mmCIF file with all atom_site columns, C-alpha atoms in Angstrom:
data_model
loop_
_atom_site.group_PDB
_atom_site.id
_atom_site.type_symbol
_atom_site.label_atom_id
_atom_site.label_alt_id
_atom_site.label_comp_id
_atom_site.label_asym_id
_atom_site.label_entity_id
_atom_site.label_seq_id
_atom_site.pdbx_PDB_ins_code
_atom_site.Cartn_x
_atom_site.Cartn_y
_atom_site.Cartn_z
_atom_site.occupancy
_atom_site.B_iso_or_equiv
_atom_site.pdbx_formal_charge
_atom_site.auth_seq_id
_atom_site.auth_comp_id
_atom_site.auth_asym_id
_atom_site.auth_atom_id
_atom_site.pdbx_PDB_model_num
ATOM 1   C CA . MET O 1 1   ? 8.663   -14.497 -4.906  1.00 82.00 ? 1   MET O CA 1
ATOM 2   C CA . SER O 1 2   ? 6.611   -11.755 -3.218  1.00 90.00 ? 2   SER O CA 1
ATOM 3   C CA . ASP O 1 3   ? 7.678   -9.610  -0.262  1.00 93.00 ? 3   ASP O CA 1
ATOM 4   C CA . PRO O 1 4   ? 6.812   -11.570 2.861   1.00 93.00 ? 4   PRO O CA 1
ATOM 5   C CA . LYS O 1 5   ? 5.978   -8.349  4.866   1.00 94.00 ? 5   LYS O CA 1
ATOM 6   C CA . TRP O 1 6   ? 2.860   -7.885  2.720   1.00 93.00 ? 6   TRP O CA 1
ATOM 7   C CA . GLU O 1 7   ? 1.571   -10.590 4.772   1.00 91.00 ? 7   GLU O CA 1
ATOM 8   C CA . SER O 1 8   ? 2.976   -10.161 8.147   1.00 93.00 ? 8   SER O CA 1
ATOM 9   C CA . CYS O 1 9   ? 2.174   -6.214  8.176   1.00 93.00 ? 9   CYS O CA 1
ATOM 10  C CA . MET O 1 10  ? -0.691  -5.538  5.965   1.00 91.00 ? 10  MET O CA 1
ATOM 11  C CA . GLN O 1 11  ? -3.178  -8.683  7.033   1.00 90.00 ? 11  GLN O CA 1
ATOM 12  C CA . PRO O 1 12  ? -3.616  -7.187  10.307  1.00 90.00 ? 12  PRO O CA 1
ATOM 13  C CA . MET O 1 13  ? -4.602  -3.789  8.799   1.00 94.00 ? 13  MET O CA 1
ATOM 14  C CA . TYR O 1 14  ? -6.531  -5.059  5.634   1.00 94.00 ? 14  TYR O CA 1
ATOM 15  C CA . VAL O 1 15  ? -9.614  -3.680  6.676   1.00 94.00 ? 15  VAL O CA 1
ATOM 16  C CA . GLU O 1 16  ? -8.271  -0.703  7.803   1.00 94.00 ? 16  GLU O CA 1
ATOM 17  C CA . LEU O 1 17  ? -6.334  0.049   4.679   1.00 95.00 ? 17  LEU O CA 1
ATOM 18  C CA . THR O 1 18  ? -9.428  -0.684  2.506   1.00 94.00 ? 18  THR O CA 1
ATOM 19  C CA . GLN O 1 19  ? -11.747 1.750   4.446   1.00 93.00 ? 19  GLN O CA 1
ATOM 20  C CA . GLU O 1 20  ? -9.100  4.729   4.641   1.00 94.00 ? 20  GLU O CA 1
ATOM 21  C CA . LEU O 1 21  ? -7.093  4.595   1.451   1.00 95.00 ? 21  LEU O CA 1
ATOM 22  C CA . GLN O 1 22  ? -8.477  6.483   -1.581  1.00 91.00 ? 22  GLN O CA 1
ATOM 23  C CA . VAL O 1 23  ? -6.991  5.266   -4.602  1.00 87.00 ? 23  VAL O CA 1
ATOM 24  C CA . SER O 1 24  ? -7.884  8.066   -6.778  1.00 76.00 ? 24  SER O CA 1
ATOM 25  C CA . GLY O 1 25  ? -5.255  10.781  -7.204  1.00 79.00 ? 25  GLY O CA 1
ATOM 26  C CA . PRO O 1 26  ? -1.663  11.118  -5.969  1.00 93.00 ? 26  PRO O CA 1
ATOM 27  C CA . LEU O 1 27  ? -1.586  7.629   -4.410  1.00 95.00 ? 27  LEU O CA 1
ATOM 28  C CA . LEU O 1 28  ? -1.721  5.697   -7.650  1.00 94.00 ? 28  LEU O CA 1
ATOM 29  C CA . ASP O 1 29  ? 0.381   8.075   -9.610  1.00 93.00 ? 29  ASP O CA 1
ATOM 30  C CA . HIS O 1 30  ? 3.110   7.658   -7.080  1.00 96.00 ? 30  HIS O CA 1
ATOM 31  C CA . LEU O 1 31  ? 3.032   3.868   -7.054  1.00 97.00 ? 31  LEU O CA 1
ATOM 32  C CA . LEU O 1 32  ? 3.312   4.104   -10.798 1.00 96.00 ? 32  LEU O CA 1
ATOM 33  C CA . GLN O 1 33  ? 6.349   6.497   -10.781 1.00 95.00 ? 33  GLN O CA 1
ATOM 34  C CA . ASP O 1 34  ? 8.046   4.117   -8.347  1.00 95.00 ? 34  ASP O CA 1
ATOM 35  C CA . LYS O 1 35  ? 7.461   1.124   -10.527 1.00 96.00 ? 35  LYS O CA 1
ATOM 36  C CA . LEU O 1 36  ? 5.224   -0.537  -8.071  1.00 97.00 ? 36  LEU O CA 1
ATOM 37  C CA . LEU O 1 37  ? 2.473   -0.624  -10.516 1.00 97.00 ? 37  LEU O CA 1
ATOM 38  C CA . THR O 1 38  ? 2.755   -1.127  -14.089 1.00 97.00 ? 38  THR O CA 1
ATOM 39  C CA . PHE O 1 39  ? 0.749   0.877   -16.661 1.00 96.00 ? 39  PHE O CA 1
ATOM 40  C CA . GLU O 1 40  ? -1.480  -2.450  -17.073 1.00 97.00 ? 40  GLU O CA 1
ATOM 41  C CA . GLU O 1 41  ? -1.982  -2.627  -13.307 1.00 97.00 ? 41  GLU O CA 1
ATOM 42  C CA . HIS O 1 42  ? -2.550  1.106   -12.891 1.00 95.00 ? 42  HIS O CA 1
ATOM 43  C CA . SER O 1 43  ? -5.479  0.787   -15.461 1.00 94.00 ? 43  SER O CA 1
ATOM 44  C CA . LYS O 1 44  ? -6.772  -2.488  -14.024 1.00 94.00 ? 44  LYS O CA 1
ATOM 45  C CA . VAL O 1 45  ? -7.153  -0.564  -10.703 1.00 94.00 ? 45  VAL O CA 1
ATOM 46  C CA . THR O 1 46  ? -8.627  2.614   -12.366 1.00 91.00 ? 46  THR O CA 1
ATOM 47  C CA . LYS O 1 47  ? -11.120 0.533   -14.327 1.00 91.00 ? 47  LYS O CA 1
ATOM 48  C CA . VAL O 1 48  ? -12.512 -1.343  -11.465 1.00 91.00 ? 48  VAL O CA 1
ATOM 49  C CA . GLN O 1 49  ? -16.315 -0.837  -12.088 1.00 85.00 ? 49  GLN O CA 1
ATOM 50  C CA . SER O 1 50  ? -17.519 -0.321  -8.602  1.00 80.00 ? 50  SER O CA 1
ATOM 51  C CA . ASN O 1 51  ? -19.235 2.418   -6.942  1.00 79.00 ? 51  ASN O CA 1
ATOM 52  C CA . THR O 1 52  ? -16.891 1.866   -3.838  1.00 86.00 ? 52  THR O CA 1
ATOM 53  C CA . GLU O 1 53  ? -13.216 3.323   -3.407  1.00 90.00 ? 53  GLU O CA 1
ATOM 54  C CA . GLU O 1 54  ? -13.056 0.071   -1.428  1.00 93.00 ? 54  GLU O CA 1
ATOM 55  C CA . GLU O 1 55  ? -13.156 -2.415  -4.306  1.00 94.00 ? 55  GLU O CA 1
ATOM 56  C CA . ARG O 1 56  ? -10.334 -0.455  -5.980  1.00 94.00 ? 56  ARG O CA 1
ATOM 57  C CA . VAL O 1 57  ? -8.237  -0.358  -2.881  1.00 95.00 ? 57  VAL O CA 1
ATOM 58  C CA . ARG O 1 58  ? -8.721  -4.456  -2.755  1.00 95.00 ? 58  ARG O CA 1
ATOM 59  C CA . CYS O 1 59  ? -7.784  -4.506  -6.227  1.00 96.00 ? 59  CYS O CA 1
ATOM 60  C CA . MET O 1 60  ? -4.710  -2.489  -5.672  1.00 96.00 ? 60  MET O CA 1
ATOM 61  C CA . LEU O 1 61  ? -3.563  -4.342  -2.682  1.00 96.00 ? 61  LEU O CA 1
ATOM 62  C CA . ALA O 1 62  ? -4.170  -7.667  -4.364  1.00 96.00 ? 62  ALA O CA 1
ATOM 63  C CA . ILE O 1 63  ? -1.710  -6.538  -7.072  1.00 97.00 ? 63  ILE O CA 1
ATOM 64  C CA . LEU O 1 64  ? 0.720   -5.237  -4.462  1.00 97.00 ? 64  LEU O CA 1
ATOM 65  C CA . VAL O 1 65  ? 0.983   -8.378  -2.410  1.00 96.00 ? 65  VAL O CA 1
ATOM 66  C CA . LYS O 1 66  ? 2.388   -10.247 -5.524  1.00 96.00 ? 66  LYS O CA 1
ATOM 67  C CA . LYS O 1 67  ? 5.456   -7.647  -5.563  1.00 96.00 ? 67  LYS O CA 1
ATOM 68  C CA . PRO O 1 68  ? 9.064   -8.652  -4.847  1.00 95.00 ? 68  PRO O CA 1
ATOM 69  C CA . PRO O 1 69  ? 11.018  -8.100  -1.607  1.00 95.00 ? 69  PRO O CA 1
ATOM 70  C CA . GLY O 1 70  ? 11.459  -4.533  -0.940  1.00 95.00 ? 70  GLY O CA 1
ATOM 71  C CA . SER O 1 71  ? 8.070   -3.330  -2.291  1.00 96.00 ? 71  SER O CA 1
ATOM 72  C CA . PHE O 1 72  ? 6.459   -3.075  1.064   1.00 96.00 ? 72  PHE O CA 1
ATOM 73  C CA . GLU O 1 73  ? 8.686   -0.595  2.303   1.00 95.00 ? 73  GLU O CA 1
ATOM 74  C CA . LYS O 1 74  ? 8.507   1.140   -1.070  1.00 97.00 ? 74  LYS O CA 1
ATOM 75  C CA . PHE O 1 75  ? 4.907   1.248   -0.539  1.00 97.00 ? 75  PHE O CA 1
ATOM 76  C CA . CYS O 1 76  ? 5.042   2.894   2.859   1.00 97.00 ? 76  CYS O CA 1
ATOM 77  C CA . SER O 1 77  ? 7.270   5.557   1.539   1.00 97.00 ? 77  SER O CA 1
ATOM 78  C CA . VAL O 1 78  ? 4.615   6.315   -1.073  1.00 97.00 ? 78  VAL O CA 1
ATOM 79  C CA . LEU O 1 79  ? 1.947   6.328   1.426   1.00 97.00 ? 79  LEU O CA 1
ATOM 80  C CA . ALA O 1 80  ? 4.287   8.690   3.634   1.00 97.00 ? 80  ALA O CA 1
ATOM 81  C CA . ASN O 1 81  ? 4.791   11.097  0.870   1.00 96.00 ? 81  ASN O CA 1
ATOM 82  C CA . GLU O 1 82  ? 3.383   14.503  1.484   1.00 94.00 ? 82  GLU O CA 1
ATOM 83  C CA . ARG O 1 83  ? 1.355   14.706  -1.543  1.00 94.00 ? 83  ARG O CA 1
ATOM 84  C CA . VAL O 1 84  ? -0.140  11.275  -0.808  1.00 95.00 ? 84  VAL O CA 1
ATOM 85  C CA . GLY O 1 85  ? -0.865  12.268  2.634   1.00 95.00 ? 85  GLY O CA 1
ATOM 86  C CA . TYR O 1 86  ? -1.165  8.688   4.574   1.00 96.00 ? 86  TYR O CA 1
ATOM 87  C CA . LYS O 1 87  ? 1.951   9.043   6.823   1.00 96.00 ? 87  LYS O CA 1
ATOM 88  C CA . HIS O 1 88  ? -0.043  7.891   9.711   1.00 96.00 ? 88  HIS O CA 1
ATOM 89  C CA . LEU O 1 89  ? -0.961  4.558   7.728   1.00 96.00 ? 89  LEU O CA 1
ATOM 90  C CA . ALA O 1 90  ? 2.713   4.120   6.747   1.00 96.00 ? 90  ALA O CA 1
ATOM 91  C CA . ASP O 1 91  ? 3.713   4.478   10.494  1.00 96.00 ? 91  ASP O CA 1
ATOM 92  C CA . ARG O 1 92  ? 1.334   2.086   11.589  1.00 95.00 ? 92  ARG O CA 1
ATOM 93  C CA . LEU O 1 93  ? 2.230   -0.647  8.737   1.00 95.00 ? 93  LEU O CA 1
ATOM 94  C CA . ARG O 1 94  ? 6.008   -0.134  9.350   1.00 95.00 ? 94  ARG O CA 1
ATOM 95  C CA . SER O 1 95  ? 5.102   -0.779  13.333  1.00 94.00 ? 95  SER O CA 1
ATOM 96  C CA . LYS O 1 96  ? 3.719   -4.142  12.406  1.00 90.00 ? 96  LYS O CA 1
ATOM 97  C CA . ASP O 1 97  ? 7.090   -5.095  10.846  1.00 83.00 ? 97  ASP O CA 1
ATOM 98  C CA . LYS O 1 98  ? 8.291   -7.020  13.727  1.00 71.00 ? 98  LYS O CA 1
ATOM 99  C CA . GLY O 1 99  ? 11.718  -7.845  11.732  1.00 59.00 ? 99  GLY O CA 1
ATOM 100 C CA . SER O 1 100 ? 12.729  -4.329  11.814  1.00 49.00 ? 100 SER O CA 1
ATOM 101 C CA . PRO O 1 101 ? 15.369  -3.249  14.170  1.00 49.00 ? 101 PRO O CA 1
ATOM 102 C CA . LYS O 1 102 ? 13.427  -0.054  15.091  1.00 49.00 ? 102 LYS O CA 1
ATOM 103 C CA . GLY O 1 103 ? 10.745  -1.983  16.534  1.00 40.00 ? 103 GLY O CA 1
ATOM 104 C CA . LYS O 1 104 ? 12.910  -4.386  18.799  1.00 41.00 ? 104 LYS O CA 1
ATOM 105 C CA . ASN O 1 105 ? 15.068  -2.060  20.363  1.00 38.00 ? 105 ASN O CA 1
ATOM 106 C CA . GLN O 1 106 ? 12.725  0.909   21.615  1.00 39.00 ? 106 GLN O CA 1
ATOM 107 C CA . HIS O 1 107 ? 11.897  0.953   25.109  1.00 37.00 ? 107 HIS O CA 1
#
């Protein structure tokens, strides 16, 4: 069973994610450390034979959307990590999460 938040929060930002994320470097390493990617999945993403980073990001996202509940929040935490450096994207993804109490009660 995959995390429903992938669909609700990531779909609206899919294009943006594929354009902004750089798979190379700390992002993939952190996903591996946090067990969001297995070694096989990690190497699958890095071996995407393509000139565009976008293709690699698509491959990575396709793997991540199948991950179990809780994985979406973990992914946001990885993005927000200082070394990974995508805090703005993590914040925007989290703001799409309508189910979170944070989003509801703020005026």
